[in-house]
Amino acid sequence: HPEPAEDDPDSAETLRQTIAQVVEEEPGVCDMHGLTILRSGERISASFHCRMHPDTPITLAHERTNALEAALRTRLPQLVRVTIHMEPDESRPS
């Protein structure tokens, strides 16, 4: 069974920071939250939520999600699975 990576705080924290940084670098995407990291041997899975402007067209949201996933895989080759939940950012005035 995959174990939460919390038993290795250094690498979990490093992963967390790297993922947060990649999300911040992606245009129009913000507020990464609810990050879960699971490790099974060398294989790492991550899932998280982030927000985009509510007026973002769904096609653009998909492109951003795909770009984000590609960037994460490039930066973290040990990542075998990435699940990104994109949510509308209702907090920002349009």
XYZ file of N, CA, C and O in Angstrom:
376
model
N 0.838 -1.200 0.000
C 0.000 0.000 0.000
C 0.873 1.251 0.000
O 1.847 1.299 0.741
N 0.509 2.254 -0.799
C 1.293 3.503 -0.744
C 1.149 4.157 0.626
O 0.053 4.207 1.175
N 2.250 4.607 1.152
C 2.243 5.257 2.466
C 2.308 6.761 2.271
O 2.978 7.225 1.354
N 1.641 7.530 3.112
C 1.843 8.977 3.034
C 3.323 9.297 3.238
O 3.989 8.635 4.018
N 3.820 10.278 2.514
C 5.258 10.578 2.525
C 5.676 11.368 3.760
O 6.807 11.788 3.865
N 4.755 11.549 4.705
C 5.052 12.396 5.863
C 6.179 11.849 6.735
O 6.768 12.576 7.504
N 6.470 10.524 6.634
C 7.530 9.958 7.461
C 8.916 10.423 7.006
O 9.890 10.224 7.696
N 9.001 11.067 5.841
C 10.273 11.567 5.355
C 10.089 13.057 5.080
O 9.890 13.460 3.942
N 10.122 13.872 6.141
C 9.711 15.270 5.996
C 10.553 16.063 5.003
O 10.039 16.929 4.320
N 11.833 15.738 4.903
C 12.686 16.481 3.971
C 12.180 16.341 2.539
O 11.921 17.327 1.870
N 12.046 15.118 2.065
C 11.654 14.944 0.672
C 10.197 15.357 0.449
O 9.876 15.922 -0.577
N 9.322 15.086 1.398
C 7.927 15.517 1.260
C 7.852 17.037 1.167
O 7.147 17.580 0.323
N 8.632 17.706 2.013
C 8.634 19.173 2.011
C 9.240 19.699 0.702
O 8.741 20.657 0.119
N 10.290 19.041 0.232
C 10.916 19.438 -1.030
C 9.925 19.295 -2.179
O 9.786 20.185 -3.013
N 9.233 18.165 -2.219
C 8.221 17.938 -3.255
C 7.142 19.006 -3.192
O 6.749 19.580 -4.204
N 6.669 19.264 -1.974
C 5.624 20.261 -1.743
C 6.050 21.631 -2.301
O 5.300 22.290 -3.013
N 7.277 22.019 -1.975
C 7.779 23.325 -2.416
C 7.934 23.370 -3.934
O 7.601 24.367 -4.569
N 8.437 22.284 -4.517
C 8.623 22.235 -5.971
C 7.280 22.320 -6.681
O 7.118 23.079 -7.635
N 6.292 21.546 -6.205
C 4.967 21.562 -6.822
C 4.346 22.954 -6.708
O 3.829 23.497 -7.685
N 4.442 23.562 -5.523
C 3.901 24.908 -5.317
C 4.558 25.904 -6.275
O 3.880 26.763 -6.853
N 5.863 25.763 -6.468
C 6.602 26.668 -7.344
C 6.159 26.505 -8.799
O 5.940 27.485 -9.507
N 5.991 25.262 -9.244
C 5.558 24.997 -10.621
C 4.155 25.574 -10.850
O 3.892 26.189 -11.882
N 3.269 25.413 -9.863
C 1.908 25.960 -9.976
C 1.967 27.486 -10.094
O 1.293 28.075 -10.941
N 2.797 28.122 -9.268
C 2.909 29.588 -9.306
C 3.440 30.080 -10.647
O 3.082 31.169 -11.098
N 4.313 29.275 -11.280
C 4.907 29.685 -12.555
C 3.930 29.541 -13.718
O 4.130 30.134 -14.767
N 2.886 28.751 -13.559
C 1.919 28.538 -14.643
C 0.969 29.733 -14.698
O 0.312 30.048 -13.719
N 0.886 30.430 -15.849
C 0.058 31.642 -15.917
C -1.415 31.342 -15.645
O -1.948 30.345 -16.132
N -2.038 32.184 -14.853
C -3.473 32.078 -14.615
C -3.878 31.055 -13.575
O -5.049 30.902 -13.281
N -2.910 30.322 -13.021
C -3.223 29.294 -12.020
C -2.699 29.767 -10.667
O -1.610 30.316 -10.581
N -3.486 29.564 -9.610
C -3.041 30.026 -8.294
C -3.598 29.128 -7.192
O -4.389 28.229 -7.443
N -3.190 29.408 -5.991
C -3.761 28.815 -4.780
C -3.739 27.291 -4.775
O -4.775 26.654 -4.691
N -2.537 26.721 -4.877
C -2.450 25.275 -4.726
C -2.809 24.914 -3.292
O -2.316 25.525 -2.357
N -3.715 23.928 -3.111
C -4.096 23.505 -1.769
C -4.535 22.049 -1.805
O -4.720 21.476 -2.872
N -4.678 21.472 -0.634
C -5.127 20.084 -0.532
C -4.151 19.105 -1.167
O -4.557 18.098 -1.731
N -2.853 19.396 -1.059
C -1.849 18.520 -1.674
C -1.707 17.217 -0.889
O -1.549 17.232 0.325
N -1.787 16.105 -1.609
C -1.541 14.786 -1.021
C -0.397 14.137 -1.790
O -0.417 14.120 -3.023
N 0.604 13.656 -1.071
C 1.731 12.967 -1.698
C 1.758 11.531 -1.172
O 1.727 11.313 0.033
N 1.767 10.580 -2.096
C 1.870 9.165 -1.712
C 3.131 8.589 -2.327
O 3.455 8.880 -3.479
N 3.840 7.773 -1.555
C 5.061 7.161 -2.066
C 4.925 5.646 -2.011
O 4.457 5.086 -1.032
N 5.334 5.002 -3.104
C 5.418 3.550 -3.133
C 6.795 3.217 -3.688
O 7.014 3.282 -4.894
N 7.749 2.937 -2.809
C 9.139 2.761 -3.233
C 9.655 4.072 -3.807
O 9.559 5.103 -3.169
N 10.166 4.000 -5.047
C 10.679 5.210 -5.699
C 9.573 5.981 -6.414
O 9.789 7.066 -6.905
N 8.408 5.362 -6.526
C 7.319 5.968 -7.290
C 6.509 6.904 -6.390
O 6.130 6.538 -5.286
N 6.249 8.093 -6.899
C 5.518 9.090 -6.120
C 4.278 9.527 -6.885
O 4.326 9.738 -8.106
N 3.166 9.621 -6.166
C 1.927 10.153 -6.736
C 1.575 11.416 -5.970
O 1.774 11.487 -4.760
N 1.045 12.393 -6.682
C 0.632 13.635 -6.033
C -0.739 14.032 -6.556
O -1.046 13.836 -7.730
N -1.562 14.573 -5.680
C -2.813 15.173 -6.132
C -3.017 16.466 -5.367
O -2.602 16.583 -4.209
N -3.603 17.439 -6.031
C -3.835 18.728 -5.389
C -4.928 19.493 -6.111
O -5.355 19.122 -7.199
N -5.394 20.529 -5.465
C -6.377 21.437 -6.036
C -5.679 22.761 -6.323
O -4.756 23.142 -5.611
N -6.130 23.464 -7.349
C -5.690 24.839 -7.555
C -6.823 25.587 -8.252
O -7.824 24.989 -8.642
N -6.665 26.878 -8.344
C -7.750 27.706 -8.863
C -7.364 28.452 -10.138
O -6.212 28.782 -10.342
N -8.406 28.690 -10.948
C -8.268 29.560 -12.116
C -9.436 30.528 -12.100
O -10.462 30.267 -11.469
N -9.286 31.619 -12.810
C -10.356 32.618 -12.902
C -11.648 31.950 -13.396
O -11.601 31.139 -14.323
N -12.801 32.267 -12.780
C -14.061 31.615 -13.177
C -14.427 31.821 -14.642
O -15.168 31.024 -15.209
N -13.917 32.882 -15.276
C -14.239 33.137 -16.684
C -13.323 32.384 -17.655
O -13.468 32.522 -18.865
N -12.376 31.612 -17.113
C -11.452 30.871 -17.987
C -12.236 29.853 -18.819
O -12.968 29.040 -18.258
N -12.086 29.895 -20.150
C -12.771 28.879 -20.971
C -12.272 27.479 -20.613
O -11.095 27.311 -20.292
N -13.152 26.500 -20.678
C -12.813 25.135 -20.257
C -11.644 24.585 -21.082
O -10.787 23.870 -20.557
N -11.572 24.944 -22.365
C -10.467 24.454 -23.209
C -9.137 24.986 -22.698
O -8.147 24.248 -22.640
N -9.117 26.266 -22.303
C -7.899 26.861 -21.772
C -7.533 26.227 -20.427
O -6.363 25.958 -20.155
N -8.540 25.975 -19.598
C -8.290 25.326 -18.305
C -7.650 23.954 -18.520
O -6.711 23.578 -17.817
N -8.122 23.205 -19.515
C -7.543 21.891 -19.829
C -6.099 22.042 -20.300
O -5.229 21.270 -19.893
N -5.855 23.045 -21.152
C -4.489 23.273 -21.631
C -3.553 23.598 -20.477
O -2.436 23.090 -20.417
N -4.021 24.462 -19.577
C -3.206 24.845 -18.419
C -2.924 23.617 -17.534
O -1.818 23.445 -17.036
N -3.941 22.792 -17.332
C -3.780 21.589 -16.514
C -2.747 20.654 -17.147
O -1.866 20.134 -16.465
N -2.844 20.464 -18.477
C -1.889 19.607 -19.178
C -0.470 20.167 -19.110
O 0.486 19.428 -18.907
N -0.357 21.495 -19.279
C 0.960 22.143 -19.220
C 1.560 21.985 -17.820
O 2.752 21.731 -17.661
N 0.705 22.132 -16.819
C 1.128 22.007 -15.422
C 1.631 20.592 -15.154
O 2.682 20.391 -14.549
N 0.877 19.610 -15.640
C 1.258 18.214 -15.443
C 2.597 17.918 -16.132
O 3.479 17.284 -15.540
N 2.771 18.421 -17.353
C 4.021 18.211 -18.092
C 5.194 18.860 -17.356
O 6.273 18.267 -17.234
N 4.979 20.086 -16.858
C 6.039 20.795 -16.135
C 6.420 20.039 -14.861
O 7.607 19.924 -14.525
N 5.424 19.500 -14.164
C 5.690 18.746 -12.932
C 6.483 17.478 -13.233
O 7.421 17.139 -12.520
N 6.117 16.781 -14.305
C 6.830 15.546 -14.664
C 8.272 15.840 -15.067
O 9.171 15.040 -14.820
N 8.490 16.995 -15.718
C 9.845 17.394 -16.106
C 10.689 17.677 -14.872
O 11.827 17.221 -14.761
N 10.104 18.433 -13.930
C 10.841 18.828 -12.717
C 11.003 17.665 -11.738
O 11.977 17.602 -11.001
N 10.021 16.756 -11.723
C 10.020 15.653 -10.756
C 9.834 14.334 -11.497
O 8.734 13.800 -11.582
N 10.926 13.802 -12.074
C 10.798 12.575 -12.873
C 10.297 11.372 -12.078
O 9.785 10.419 -12.658
N 10.421 11.418 -10.757
C 9.955 10.292 -9.936
C 8.438 10.295 -9.755
O 7.863 9.381 -9.196
N 7.784 11.353 -10.259
C 6.330 11.462 -10.144
C 5.683 10.558 -11.189
O 5.824 10.795 -12.388
N 4.988 9.517 -10.730
C 4.363 8.602 -11.688
C 2.920 8.999 -11.968
O 2.371 8.692 -13.014
N 2.285 9.666 -11.024
C 0.897 10.066 -11.237
C 0.645 11.441 -10.646
O 1.037 11.712 -9.514
N 0.006 12.297 -11.419
C -0.356 13.633 -10.944
C -1.842 13.815 -11.189
O -2.315 13.616 -12.304
N -2.581 14.162 -10.157
C -3.997 14.447 -10.309
C -4.221 15.896 -9.904
O -3.903 16.283 -8.780
N -4.726 16.695 -10.837
C -4.931 18.117 -10.585
C -6.423 18.423 -10.649
O -7.075 18.122 -11.647
N -6.950 18.973 -9.583
C -8.354 19.389 -9.554
C -8.391 20.899 -9.745
O -7.933 21.633 -8.879
N -8.905 21.347 -10.881
C -8.966 22.781 -11.154
C -10.318 23.316 -10.688
O -11.354 22.730 -10.983
N -10.284 24.406 -9.950
C -11.520 24.999 -9.428
C -11.607 26.447 -9.880
O -10.591 27.102 -10.048
N -12.842 26.971 -10.045
C -12.953 28.399 -10.348
C -12.549 29.228 -9.140
O -12.869 28.863 -8.017
N -11.836 30.294 -9.383
C -11.413 31.186 -8.294
C -12.491 32.229 -8.089
O -12.516 33.261 -8.747
N -13.411 31.950 -7.165
C -14.542 32.850 -6.922
C -14.155 34.054 -6.070
O -14.933 34.983 -5.915
N -12.954 34.019 -5.493
C -12.580 35.074 -4.553
C -12.104 36.333 -5.264
O -12.077 37.408 -4.681
N -11.710 36.203 -6.530
C -11.158 37.359 -7.250
C -12.259 38.139 -7.944
O -13.105 37.540 -8.599
N -12.234 39.445 -7.839
C -13.193 40.249 -8.620
C -12.870 40.100 -10.102
O -11.710 40.057 -10.473
N -13.885 39.967 -10.939
C -13.610 39.789 -12.377
C -13.485 41.145 -13.058
O -13.895 42.133 -12.563
